[in-house]
Short mmCIF file of C-alpha atoms in Angstrom, two decimals:
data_model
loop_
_atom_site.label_atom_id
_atom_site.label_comp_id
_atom_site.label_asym_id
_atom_site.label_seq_id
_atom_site.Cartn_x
_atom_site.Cartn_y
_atom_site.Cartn_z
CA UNK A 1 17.91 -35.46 -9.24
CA UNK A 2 19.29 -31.74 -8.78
CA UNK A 3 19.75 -31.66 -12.32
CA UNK A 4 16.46 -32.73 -13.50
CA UNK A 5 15.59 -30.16 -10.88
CA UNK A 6 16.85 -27.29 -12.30
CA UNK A 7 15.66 -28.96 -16.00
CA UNK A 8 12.06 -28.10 -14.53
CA UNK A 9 13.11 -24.73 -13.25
CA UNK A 10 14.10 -23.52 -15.86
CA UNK A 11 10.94 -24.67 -18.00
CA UNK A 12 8.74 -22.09 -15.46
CA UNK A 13 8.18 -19.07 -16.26
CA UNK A 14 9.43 -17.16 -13.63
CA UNK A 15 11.42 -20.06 -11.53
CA UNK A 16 12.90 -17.22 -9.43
CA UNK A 17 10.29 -15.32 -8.28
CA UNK A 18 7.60 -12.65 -10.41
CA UNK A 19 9.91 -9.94 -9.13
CA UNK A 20 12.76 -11.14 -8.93
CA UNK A 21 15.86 -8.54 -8.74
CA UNK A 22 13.12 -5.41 -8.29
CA UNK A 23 13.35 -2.70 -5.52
CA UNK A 24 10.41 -2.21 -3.39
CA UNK A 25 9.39 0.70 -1.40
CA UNK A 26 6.19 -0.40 0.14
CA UNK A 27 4.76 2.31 3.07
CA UNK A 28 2.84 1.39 6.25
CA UNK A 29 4.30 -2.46 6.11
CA UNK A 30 4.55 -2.68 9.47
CA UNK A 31 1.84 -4.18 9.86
CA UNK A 32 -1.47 -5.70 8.34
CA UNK A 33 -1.37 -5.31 4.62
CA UNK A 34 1.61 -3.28 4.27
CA UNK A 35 3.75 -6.35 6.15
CA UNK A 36 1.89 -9.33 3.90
CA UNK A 37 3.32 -6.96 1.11
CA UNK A 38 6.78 -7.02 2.36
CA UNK A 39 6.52 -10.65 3.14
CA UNK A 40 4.80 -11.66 -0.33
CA UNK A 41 7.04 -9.60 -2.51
CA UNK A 42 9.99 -10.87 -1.08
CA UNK A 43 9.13 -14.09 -1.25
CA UNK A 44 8.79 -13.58 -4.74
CA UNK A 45 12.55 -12.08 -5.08
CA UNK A 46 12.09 -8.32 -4.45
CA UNK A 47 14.50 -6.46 -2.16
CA UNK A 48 12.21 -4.61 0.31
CA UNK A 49 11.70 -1.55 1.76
CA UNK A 50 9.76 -1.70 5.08
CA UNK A 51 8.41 1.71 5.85
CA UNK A 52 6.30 2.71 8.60
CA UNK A 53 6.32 4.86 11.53
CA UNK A 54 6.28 2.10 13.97
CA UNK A 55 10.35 1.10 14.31
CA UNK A 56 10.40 -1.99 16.46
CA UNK A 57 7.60 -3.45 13.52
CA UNK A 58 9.38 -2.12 10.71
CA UNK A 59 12.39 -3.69 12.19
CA UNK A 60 11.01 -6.99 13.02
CA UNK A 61 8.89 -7.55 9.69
CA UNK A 62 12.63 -6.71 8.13
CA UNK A 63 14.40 -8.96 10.40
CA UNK A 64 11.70 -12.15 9.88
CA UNK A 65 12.03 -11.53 5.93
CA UNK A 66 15.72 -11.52 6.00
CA UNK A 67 15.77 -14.40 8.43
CA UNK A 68 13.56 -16.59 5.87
CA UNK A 69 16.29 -15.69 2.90
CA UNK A 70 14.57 -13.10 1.72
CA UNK A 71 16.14 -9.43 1.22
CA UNK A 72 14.90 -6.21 3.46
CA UNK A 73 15.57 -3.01 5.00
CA UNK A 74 13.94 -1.41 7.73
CA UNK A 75 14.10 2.15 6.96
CA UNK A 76 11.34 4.02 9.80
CA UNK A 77 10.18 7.25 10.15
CA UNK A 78 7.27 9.60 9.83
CA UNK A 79 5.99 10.22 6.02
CA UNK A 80 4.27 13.35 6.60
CA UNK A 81 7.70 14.60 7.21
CA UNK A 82 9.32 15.66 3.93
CA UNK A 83 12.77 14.90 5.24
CA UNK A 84 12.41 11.39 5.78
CA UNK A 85 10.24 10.92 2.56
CA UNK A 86 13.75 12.10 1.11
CA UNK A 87 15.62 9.82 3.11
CA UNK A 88 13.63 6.43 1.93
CA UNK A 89 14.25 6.94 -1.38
CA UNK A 90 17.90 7.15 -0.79
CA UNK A 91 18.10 4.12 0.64
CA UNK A 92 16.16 2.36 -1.66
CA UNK A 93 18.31 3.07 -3.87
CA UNK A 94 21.62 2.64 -2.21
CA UNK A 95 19.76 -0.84 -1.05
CA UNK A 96 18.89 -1.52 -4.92
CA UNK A 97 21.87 -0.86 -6.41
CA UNK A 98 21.19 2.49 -8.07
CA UNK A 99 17.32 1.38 -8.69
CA UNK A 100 13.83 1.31 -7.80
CA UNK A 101 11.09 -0.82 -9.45
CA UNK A 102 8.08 -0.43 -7.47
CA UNK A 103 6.56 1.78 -4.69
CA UNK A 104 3.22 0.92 -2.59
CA UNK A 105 1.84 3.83 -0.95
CA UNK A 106 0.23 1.56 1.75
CA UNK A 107 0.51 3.67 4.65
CA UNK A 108 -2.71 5.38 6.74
CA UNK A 109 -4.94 5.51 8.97
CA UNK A 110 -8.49 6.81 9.83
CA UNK A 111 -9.42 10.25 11.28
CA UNK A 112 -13.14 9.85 11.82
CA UNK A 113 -15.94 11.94 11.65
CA UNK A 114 -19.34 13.68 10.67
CA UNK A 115 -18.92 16.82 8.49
CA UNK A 116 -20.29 19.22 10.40
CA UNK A 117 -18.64 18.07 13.32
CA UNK A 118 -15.20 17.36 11.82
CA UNK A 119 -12.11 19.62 12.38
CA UNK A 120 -9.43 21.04 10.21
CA UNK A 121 -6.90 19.06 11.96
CA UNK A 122 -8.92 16.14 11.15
CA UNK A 123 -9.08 17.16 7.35
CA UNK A 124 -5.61 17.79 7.32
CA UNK A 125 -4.05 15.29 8.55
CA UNK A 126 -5.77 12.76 6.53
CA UNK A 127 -5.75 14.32 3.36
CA UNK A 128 -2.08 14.66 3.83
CA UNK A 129 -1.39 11.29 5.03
CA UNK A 130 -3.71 9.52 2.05
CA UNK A 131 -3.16 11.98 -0.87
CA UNK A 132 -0.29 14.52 -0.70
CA UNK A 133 1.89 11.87 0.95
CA UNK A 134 2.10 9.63 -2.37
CA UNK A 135 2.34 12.80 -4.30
CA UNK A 136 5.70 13.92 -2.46
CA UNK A 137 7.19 10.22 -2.33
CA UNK A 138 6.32 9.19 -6.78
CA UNK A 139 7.73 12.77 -7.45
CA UNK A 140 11.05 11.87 -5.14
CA UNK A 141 11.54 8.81 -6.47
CA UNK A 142 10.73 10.35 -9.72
CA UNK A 143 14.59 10.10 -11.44
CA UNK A 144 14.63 6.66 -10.88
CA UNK A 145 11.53 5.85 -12.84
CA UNK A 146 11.67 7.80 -15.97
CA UNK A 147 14.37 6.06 -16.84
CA UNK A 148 14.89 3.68 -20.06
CA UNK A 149 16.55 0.69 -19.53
CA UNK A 150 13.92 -1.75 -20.10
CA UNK A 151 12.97 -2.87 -16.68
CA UNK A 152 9.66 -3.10 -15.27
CA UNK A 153 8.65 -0.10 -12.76
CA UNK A 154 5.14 0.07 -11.64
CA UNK A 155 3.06 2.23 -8.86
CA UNK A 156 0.56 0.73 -6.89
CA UNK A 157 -1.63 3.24 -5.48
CA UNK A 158 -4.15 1.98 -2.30
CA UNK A 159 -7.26 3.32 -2.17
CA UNK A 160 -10.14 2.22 -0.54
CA UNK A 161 -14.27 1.44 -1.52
CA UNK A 162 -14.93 4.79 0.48
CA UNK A 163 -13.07 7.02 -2.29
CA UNK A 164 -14.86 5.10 -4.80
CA UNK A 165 -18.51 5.33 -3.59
CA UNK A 166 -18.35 7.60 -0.22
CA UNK A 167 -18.83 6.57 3.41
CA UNK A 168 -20.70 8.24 6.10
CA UNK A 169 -18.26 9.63 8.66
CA UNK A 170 -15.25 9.60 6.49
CA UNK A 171 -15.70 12.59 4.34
CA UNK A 172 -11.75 13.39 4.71
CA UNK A 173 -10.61 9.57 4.05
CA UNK A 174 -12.86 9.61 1.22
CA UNK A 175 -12.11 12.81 -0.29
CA UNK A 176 -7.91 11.52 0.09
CA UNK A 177 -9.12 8.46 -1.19
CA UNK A 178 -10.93 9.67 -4.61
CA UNK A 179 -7.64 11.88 -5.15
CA UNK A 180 -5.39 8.86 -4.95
CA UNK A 181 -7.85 7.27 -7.86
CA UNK A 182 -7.13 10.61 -10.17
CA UNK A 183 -2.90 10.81 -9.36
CA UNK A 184 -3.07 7.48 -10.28
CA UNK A 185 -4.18 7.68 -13.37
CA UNK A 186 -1.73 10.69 -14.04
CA UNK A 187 1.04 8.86 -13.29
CA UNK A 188 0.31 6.41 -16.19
CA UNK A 189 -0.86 9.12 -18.54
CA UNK A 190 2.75 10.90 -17.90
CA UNK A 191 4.99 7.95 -17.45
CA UNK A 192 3.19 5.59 -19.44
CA UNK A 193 3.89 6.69 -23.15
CA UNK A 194 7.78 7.31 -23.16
CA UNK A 195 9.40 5.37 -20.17
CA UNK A 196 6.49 2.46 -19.77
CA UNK A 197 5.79 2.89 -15.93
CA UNK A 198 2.59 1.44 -15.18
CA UNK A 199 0.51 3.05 -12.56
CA UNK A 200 -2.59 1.22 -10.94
CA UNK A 201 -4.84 1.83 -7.65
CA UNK A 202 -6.27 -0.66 -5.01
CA UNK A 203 -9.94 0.14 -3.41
CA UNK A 204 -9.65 -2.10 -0.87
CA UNK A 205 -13.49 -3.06 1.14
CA UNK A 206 -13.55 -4.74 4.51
CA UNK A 207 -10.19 -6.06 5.37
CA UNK A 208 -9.43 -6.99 8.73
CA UNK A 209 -7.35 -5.17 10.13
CA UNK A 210 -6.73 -2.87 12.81
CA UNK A 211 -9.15 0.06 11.12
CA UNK A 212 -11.85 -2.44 11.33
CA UNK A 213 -10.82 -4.42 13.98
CA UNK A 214 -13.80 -3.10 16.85
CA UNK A 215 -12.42 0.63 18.58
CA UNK A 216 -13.02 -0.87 21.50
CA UNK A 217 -9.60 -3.36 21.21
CA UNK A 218 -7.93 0.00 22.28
CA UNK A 219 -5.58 0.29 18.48
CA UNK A 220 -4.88 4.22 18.34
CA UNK A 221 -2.05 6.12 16.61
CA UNK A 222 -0.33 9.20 17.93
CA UNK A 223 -0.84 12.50 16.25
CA UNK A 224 0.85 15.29 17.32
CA UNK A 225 0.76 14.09 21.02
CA UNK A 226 -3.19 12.90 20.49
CA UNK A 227 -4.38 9.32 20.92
CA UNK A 228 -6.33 9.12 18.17
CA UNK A 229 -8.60 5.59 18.32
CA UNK A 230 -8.85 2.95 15.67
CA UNK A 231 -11.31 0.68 14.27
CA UNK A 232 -15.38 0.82 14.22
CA UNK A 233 -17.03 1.16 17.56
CA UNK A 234 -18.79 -2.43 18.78
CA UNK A 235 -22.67 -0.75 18.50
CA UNK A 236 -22.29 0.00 15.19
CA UNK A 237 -20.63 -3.30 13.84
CA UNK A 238 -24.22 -4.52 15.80
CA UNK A 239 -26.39 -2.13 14.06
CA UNK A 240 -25.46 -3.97 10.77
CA UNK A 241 -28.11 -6.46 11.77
CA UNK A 242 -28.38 -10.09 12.50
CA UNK A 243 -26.67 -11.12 9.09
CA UNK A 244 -22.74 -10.69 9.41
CA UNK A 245 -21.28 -8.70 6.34
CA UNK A 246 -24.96 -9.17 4.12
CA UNK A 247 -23.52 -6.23 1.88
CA UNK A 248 -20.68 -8.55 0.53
CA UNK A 249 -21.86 -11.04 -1.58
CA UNK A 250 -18.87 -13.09 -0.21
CA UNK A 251 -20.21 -12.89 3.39
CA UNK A 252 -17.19 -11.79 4.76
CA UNK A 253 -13.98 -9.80 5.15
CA UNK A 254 -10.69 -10.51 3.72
CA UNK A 255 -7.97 -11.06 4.82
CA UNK A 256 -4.42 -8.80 5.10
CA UNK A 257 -2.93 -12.25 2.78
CA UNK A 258 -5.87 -11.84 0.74
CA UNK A 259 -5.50 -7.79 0.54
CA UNK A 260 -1.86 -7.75 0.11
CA UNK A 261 -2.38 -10.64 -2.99
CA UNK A 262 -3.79 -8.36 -5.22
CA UNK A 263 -1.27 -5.95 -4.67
CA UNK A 264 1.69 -8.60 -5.49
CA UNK A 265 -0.70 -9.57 -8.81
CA UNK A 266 -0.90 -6.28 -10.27
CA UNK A 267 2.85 -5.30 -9.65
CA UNK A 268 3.80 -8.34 -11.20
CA UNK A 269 4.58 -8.99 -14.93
CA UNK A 270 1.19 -11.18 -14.78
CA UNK A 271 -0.35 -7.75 -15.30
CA UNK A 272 2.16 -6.19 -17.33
CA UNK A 273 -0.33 -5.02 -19.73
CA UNK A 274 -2.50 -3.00 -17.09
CA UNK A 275 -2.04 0.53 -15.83
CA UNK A 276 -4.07 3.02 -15.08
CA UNK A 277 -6.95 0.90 -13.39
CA UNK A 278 -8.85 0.55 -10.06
CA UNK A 279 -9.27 -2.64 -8.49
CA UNK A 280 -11.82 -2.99 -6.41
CA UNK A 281 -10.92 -5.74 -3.78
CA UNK A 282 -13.52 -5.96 -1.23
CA UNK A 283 -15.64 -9.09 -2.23
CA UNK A 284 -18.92 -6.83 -3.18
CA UNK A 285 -20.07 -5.25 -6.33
CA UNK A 286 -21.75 -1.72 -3.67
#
């Protein structure tokens, strides 16, 4: 039996995983999309980075992984500090053996508000977080990705429906949010041609997750001392009207498995051929 076993193994295309022996950095897996990453990469043989600001959830999405056979490292800290940003990549690669293979820039958070009411810290903070943030971490890990030794290495840039069409109130989000759609498409324009890195972005629509999760479920994040509240307040989820979601032709939100899917498919060799893209996954052609 084992050995007709490994007879059909070994007739599959990829019988040990679609990433098997690659070196993930994936940000903001923590939680929500970022830990269905973790979890869904390594369960398709990547060695995992779990980055986030939160320690005891970096730590525990880590310790699950590991616990299920699967290979990760909980390396936490705060991204908009370029210390640690510095520090991640080093142990990514002391964790991969000298490599890197993929990064996710996952991590973020909302910052809402009108324009004429919103403040520079606002601005800031969010266009740090969403666009200058993946800037500094590709150009660290940089050495370890124009490199030719014929292995895969791939970016996966998340962006979000509001830097591809707008959204009222988010003006800073989707400002970050177009930029991440442009650096994108840099990346595969400069890394593409000589050392095959393939660079692609995720718009991600209504997932459910803590950003729109209702504010009211109390979810903030801590800026700088500040409380700042998560998620879409109740009267305006009710303002949508009496059909739930009637923008999505779906008629409803995804999930964080269903998010962090199309993430695993287009690092994965099933896409090898695709770089420089946007990927709208949100259910809806608005």
């Amino acid at each position: 039996m084992a050995e007709r076993i490994n007879q059909i193994a070994g007739q599959l295309n990829y019988s040990k995983g679609l990433l098997d022996g690659q070196v993930a950095i994936i940000t903001g897996s923590g939680q929500g999309i970022g830990a269905e990453c973790a979890r869904l990469f390594a369960n398709e043989g990547a060695k995992v980075i779990v980055s986030d600001i939160d320690s005891a959830k970096a730590n525990e999405v880590a310790a699950k992984i590991n616990a299920s056979g699967g290979k990760a490292l909980a390396v936490p800290g705060d991204l908009l500090k370029d210390q640690y940003i510095k520090e991640v990549v080093k142990k990514a690669v002391e964790f991969g053996g000298g490599k890197i293979h993929i990064i996710v820039n996952n991590a973020g958070f909302t910052y809402d508000g009108v324009i004429h009411k919103m403040t520079d810290k606002q601005w800031d903070v969010i266009v740090n977080l969403h666009g200058t943030v993946p800037f500094k971490l590709v150009r660290e890990a940089a050495p370890y990705f124009r490199v030719k030794d014929g292995e895969p290495r791939n970016i996966v840039n998340i962006s979000s429906t509001s830097g591809v069409h707008g959204n009222a109130g988010q003006s800073n989000y989707a400002f970050a949010k177009a930029g991440v759609v442009g650096l994108t498409k840099a990346i595969a324009k400069e890394w593409g041609p000589a050392f095959g890195v393939r660079a692609n972005t995720i718009a991600f629509g209504h997932i459910e997750t803590r950003l729109t999760a209702v504010k009211e479920a109390g979810a903030f994040v801590d800026v700088d001392g500040e409380k700042i509240a998560l998620g879409i307040p109740q009267k305006q989820k009710a303002a949508a009207g009496p059909v739930a979601f009637v923008d999505i032709p779906l008629r409803r939100p995804g999930s964080a498995t269903e998010g962090a899917s199309a993430v695993l498919a287009i690092a994965s060799p099933l896409s090898s051929y695709i770089s420089g893209q946007t990927m709208v996954t949100g259910g809806r052609n608005m």
